[in-house]
GROMACS .gro file of C-alpha atoms in nm:
model
  217
    1MET     CA    1   3.843   0.965  -3.273
    2ILE     CA    2   3.559   0.845  -3.047
    3ARG     CA    3   3.529   0.524  -3.248
    4LYS     CA    4   3.900   0.449  -3.205
    5LEU     CA    5   3.869   0.515  -2.832
    6LEU     CA    6   3.575   0.273  -2.805
    7VAL     CA    7   3.774   0.005  -2.989
    8THR     CA    8   4.070   0.054  -2.753
    9VAL     CA    9   3.849   0.032  -2.444
   10THR     CA   10   3.685  -0.284  -2.579
   11LEU     CA   11   4.024  -0.449  -2.633
   12VAL     CA   12   4.134  -0.361  -2.281
   13VAL     CA   13   3.816  -0.514  -2.136
   14ILE     CA   14   3.866  -0.834  -2.338
   15ALA     CA   15   4.227  -0.858  -2.220
   16THR     CA   16   4.116  -0.810  -1.861
   17LEU     CA   17   3.849  -1.079  -1.885
   18PHE     CA   18   4.058  -1.343  -2.059
   19VAL     CA   19   4.428  -1.279  -1.990
   20TYR     CA   20   4.416  -1.213  -1.616
   21PRO     CA   21   4.199  -1.513  -1.521
   22GLN     CA   22   4.435  -1.731  -1.725
   23ARG     CA   23   4.734  -1.582  -1.544
   24ASP     CA   24   4.573  -1.651  -1.205
   25SER     CA   25   4.496  -2.009  -1.306
   26ILE     CA   26   4.859  -2.068  -1.405
   27ILE     CA   27   4.976  -1.947  -1.064
   28SER     CA   28   4.722  -2.168  -0.884
   29VAL     CA   29   4.827  -2.474  -1.084
   30PHE     CA   30   5.180  -2.453  -0.948
   31ARG     CA   31   5.047  -2.462  -0.593
   32ILE     CA   32   4.916  -2.814  -0.637
   33THR     CA   33   4.893  -2.880  -0.263
   34GLU     CA   34   4.923  -2.677   0.054
   35ASP     CA   35   5.256  -2.848   0.121
   36PRO     CA   36   5.581  -2.852  -0.082
   37LEU     CA   37   5.572  -3.105  -0.365
   38VAL     CA   38   5.880  -3.245  -0.542
   39ILE     CA   39   5.787  -3.286  -0.910
   40SER     CA   40   5.961  -3.585  -1.067
   41LYS     CA   41   5.723  -3.701  -1.340
   42GLY     CA   42   5.499  -3.548  -1.601
   43ASN     CA   43   5.195  -3.664  -1.795
   44TYR     CA   44   5.216  -3.540  -2.152
   45GLY     CA   45   5.554  -3.632  -2.303
   46GLN     CA   46   5.926  -3.615  -2.228
   47SER     CA   47   6.133  -3.329  -2.084
   48LEU     CA   48   6.508  -3.277  -2.070
   49ILE     CA   49   6.706  -3.114  -1.789
   50VAL     CA   50   7.075  -3.022  -1.820
   51GLU     CA   51   7.262  -2.987  -1.489
   52VAL     CA   52   7.547  -2.738  -1.526
   53SER     CA   53   7.825  -2.687  -1.274
   54PHE     CA   54   8.128  -2.698  -1.507
   55SER     CA   55   8.203  -2.546  -1.848
   56HIS     CA   56   8.337  -2.828  -2.061
   57GLU     CA   57   8.506  -2.753  -2.392
   58GLY     CA   58   8.241  -2.703  -2.657
   59PHE     CA   59   7.961  -2.626  -2.411
   60GLN     CA   60   7.914  -2.263  -2.512
   61GLU     CA   61   7.915  -2.355  -2.881
   62TRP     CA   62   7.661  -2.630  -2.814
   63LEU     CA   63   7.431  -2.384  -2.635
   64GLN     CA   64   7.433  -2.165  -2.945
   65THR     CA   65   7.301  -2.455  -3.157
   66LEU     CA   66   6.999  -2.522  -2.934
   67LYS     CA   67   6.654  -2.437  -3.063
   68GLN     CA   68   6.310  -2.421  -2.904
   69PRO     CA   69   6.175  -2.602  -2.718
   70TYR     CA   70   6.492  -2.569  -2.509
   71PRO     CA   71   6.598  -2.807  -2.235
   72LEU     CA   72   6.576  -2.669  -1.881
   73LEU     CA   73   6.923  -2.563  -1.762
   74MET     CA   74   6.969  -2.621  -1.388
   75LEU     CA   75   7.260  -2.395  -1.299
   76ASP     CA   76   7.499  -2.414  -1.005
   77ALA     CA   77   7.535  -2.074  -0.835
   78ASP     CA   78   7.916  -2.082  -0.822
   79TRP     CA   79   7.919  -2.167  -1.193
   80ILE     CA   80   7.686  -1.873  -1.262
   81ALA     CA   81   7.920  -1.634  -1.080
   82ARG     CA   82   8.227  -1.746  -1.271
   83SER     CA   83   8.059  -1.773  -1.614
   84PRO     CA   84   7.905  -1.428  -1.685
   85LYS     CA   85   7.954  -1.448  -2.063
   86ILE     CA   86   7.772  -1.781  -2.093
   87VAL     CA   87   7.501  -1.659  -1.855
   88GLU     CA   88   7.449  -1.358  -2.081
   89LEU     CA   89   7.419  -1.591  -2.381
   90ILE     CA   90   7.158  -1.797  -2.196
   91ARG     CA   91   6.961  -1.485  -2.105
   92LYS     CA   92   6.983  -1.339  -2.455
   93ASN     CA   93   6.851  -1.662  -2.610
   94ASN     CA   94   6.579  -1.683  -2.343
   95ILE     CA   95   6.674  -2.040  -2.248
   96PRO     CA   96   6.479  -2.151  -1.936
   97THR     CA   97   6.688  -2.196  -1.622
   98GLY     CA   98   6.659  -2.310  -1.263
   99LEU     CA   99   6.884  -2.318  -0.957
  100LEU     CA  100   7.095  -2.626  -0.888
  101GLY     CA  101   7.186  -2.666  -0.521
  102GLY     CA  102   7.431  -2.896  -0.345
  103LYS     CA  103   7.375  -3.238  -0.190
  104GLY     CA  104   7.060  -3.242   0.020
  105ALA     CA  105   7.121  -3.577   0.192
  106LYS     CA  106   7.170  -3.550   0.569
  107GLU     CA  107   7.109  -3.174   0.538
  108SER     CA  108   7.467  -3.113   0.417
  109TYR     CA  109   7.327  -2.835   0.196
  110SER     CA  110   7.223  -2.574   0.452
  111ILE     CA  111   6.941  -2.319   0.438
  112ASP     CA  112   7.200  -2.041   0.452
  113HIS     CA  113   7.378  -2.195   0.153
  114PHE     CA  114   7.050  -2.205  -0.040
  115LYS     CA  115   6.980  -1.838   0.038
  116LYS     CA  116   7.331  -1.741  -0.073
  117ASP     CA  117   7.288  -1.934  -0.398
  118LEU     CA  118   6.948  -1.776  -0.454
  119LYS     CA  119   7.095  -1.426  -0.422
  120ILE     CA  120   7.360  -1.510  -0.682
  121TYR     CA  121   7.094  -1.640  -0.922
  122GLU     CA  122   6.879  -1.329  -0.874
  123LYS     CA  123   7.181  -1.101  -0.926
  124TYR     CA  124   7.251  -1.243  -1.272
  125PHE     CA  125   6.901  -1.332  -1.390
  126LYS     CA  126   6.710  -1.045  -1.225
  127ASN     CA  127   6.437  -1.288  -1.114
  128LYS     CA  128   6.386  -1.582  -0.884
  129PRO     CA  129   6.417  -1.922  -1.051
  130LEU     CA  130   6.101  -2.114  -1.130
  131TRP     CA  131   6.270  -2.445  -1.036
  132PHE     CA  132   6.514  -2.571  -0.771
  133MET     CA  133   6.691  -2.907  -0.754
  134THR     CA  134   6.967  -3.061  -0.542
  135THR     CA  135   7.250  -3.256  -0.703
  136ASP     CA  136   7.154  -3.579  -0.526
  137TYR     CA  137   6.776  -3.520  -0.561
  138GLU     CA  138   6.730  -3.536  -0.184
  139PHE     CA  139   6.521  -3.269  -0.012
  140PRO     CA  140   6.526  -3.245   0.369
  141GLU     CA  141   6.200  -3.110   0.510
  142LYS     CA  142   6.349  -2.775   0.622
  143LEU     CA  143   6.494  -2.717   0.276
  144LYS     CA  144   6.164  -2.804   0.108
  145GLN     CA  145   5.977  -2.561   0.329
  146THR     CA  146   6.231  -2.283   0.268
  147VAL     CA  147   6.226  -2.326  -0.110
  148TYR     CA  148   5.847  -2.342  -0.111
  149LYS     CA  149   5.819  -2.018   0.087
  150GLU     CA  150   6.028  -1.851  -0.183
  151GLU     CA  151   5.758  -1.964  -0.432
  152ILE     CA  152   6.007  -2.182  -0.617
  153ASN     CA  153   5.909  -2.528  -0.740
  154LEU     CA  154   6.100  -2.839  -0.631
  155LEU     CA  155   6.222  -3.064  -0.909
  156SER     CA  156   6.373  -3.412  -0.927
  157PRO     CA  157   6.436  -3.612  -1.245
  158SER     CA  158   6.272  -3.947  -1.307
  159SER     CA  159   6.579  -4.073  -1.498
  160ILE     CA  160   6.945  -3.991  -1.565
  161TYR     CA  161   7.050  -3.995  -1.931
  162SER     CA  162   7.278  -4.268  -2.058
  163LYS     CA  163   7.304  -4.362  -2.426
  164GLU     CA  164   7.319  -4.730  -2.332
  165THR     CA  165   7.009  -4.735  -2.111
  166TYR     CA  166   6.792  -4.458  -2.259
  167LYS     CA  167   6.430  -4.554  -2.325
  168LYS     CA  168   6.153  -4.325  -2.436
  169ALA     CA  169   5.881  -4.298  -2.169
  170ASN     CA  170   5.572  -4.082  -2.142
  171GLY     CA  171   5.593  -3.835  -1.856
  172GLN     CA  172   5.968  -3.884  -1.821
  173ILE     CA  173   6.179  -3.597  -1.686
  174MET     CA  174   6.535  -3.688  -1.782
  175THR     CA  175   6.849  -3.517  -1.663
  176LEU     CA  176   7.183  -3.483  -1.836
  177LYS     CA  177   7.479  -3.409  -1.606
  178LEU     CA  178   7.752  -3.160  -1.696
  179HIS     CA  179   7.970  -3.168  -1.386
  180GLU     CA  180   8.349  -3.153  -1.357
  181LYS     CA  181   8.389  -3.531  -1.380
  182SER     CA  182   8.141  -3.570  -1.665
  183LYS     CA  183   8.261  -3.669  -2.012
  184PRO     CA  184   8.007  -3.497  -2.236
  185ASN     CA  185   7.946  -3.576  -2.600
  186PHE     CA  186   7.768  -3.270  -2.735
  187GLU     CA  187   7.723  -3.420  -3.081
  188GLU     CA  188   7.542  -3.714  -2.920
  189TYR     CA  189   7.323  -3.479  -2.715
  190SER     CA  190   7.230  -3.280  -3.024
  191LYS     CA  191   7.124  -3.597  -3.206
  192LEU     CA  192   6.917  -3.699  -2.903
  193ILE     CA  193   6.735  -3.365  -2.895
  194GLU     CA  194   6.676  -3.373  -3.270
  195SER     CA  195   6.542  -3.730  -3.270
  196GLU     CA  196   6.319  -3.704  -2.962
  197LYS     CA  197   6.037  -3.458  -2.910
  198PHE     CA  198   6.119  -3.303  -2.574
  199ILE     CA  199   5.876  -3.052  -2.426
  200SER     CA  200   5.901  -2.806  -2.139
  201ILE     CA  201   5.853  -2.923  -1.779
  202GLU     CA  202   5.540  -2.708  -1.750
  203GLU     CA  203   5.383  -2.858  -2.061
  204ASN     CA  204   5.480  -3.210  -1.952
  205VAL     CA  205   5.338  -3.175  -1.601
  206PHE     CA  206   5.050  -2.932  -1.649
  207GLY     CA  207   4.971  -2.937  -2.019
  208TYR     CA  208   5.062  -2.574  -2.095
  209THR     CA  209   5.369  -2.366  -2.175
  210ILE     CA  210   5.473  -2.051  -1.984
  211LYS     CA  211   5.588  -1.780  -2.224
  212THR     CA  212   5.857  -1.546  -2.097
  213LYS     CA  213   5.941  -1.207  -2.241
  214LYS     CA  214   6.246  -1.211  -2.462
  215MET     CA  215   6.530  -0.980  -2.370
  216PRO     CA  216   6.572  -0.676  -2.596
  217GLU     CA  217   6.872  -0.681  -2.825
   0.00000   0.00000   0.00000
């Protein structure tokens, strides 16, 4: 009995020495500077973002075919509120998500609007998003400061996906738009993901992957 207790205590000490310093280092890495920083390029590979503000036919079925490493889904708050079944699918499959705001240019996307969107995201995902992005990739200073104070990272793609112009590039953060006026080809997107080795934003930018706890069945 005493021997088992000693083994347990030893394991706890090891976990404290190695796990917690690593956790602290991960948090410090995200605060690269003392000021808000919009991340738009990585260093270690390619990453894929999917902007979602409209549920096109076949979208839910396509989500079910995705495998790790997943693309980062940037979700519009109004879409989240009207798509609870798909949101539940995303949560169940542990697909990484972020918050997609409106147009930031000329401050047309207000701080109040951001806070309202953030509450909707938190209501459905039970956590704050790790990433935030505007639809036009513009970030007025007040918005940057507000997002940063919420401890959410600012993200902007380095390229927009097009089959005709796509080129593989190291450090690239590519976005794929699924808006109301988009004409998606999910078969094409699946082939792209299968043929290219996309990695998470965290691994691309910082060289490591953040593991999140999977939801219980």
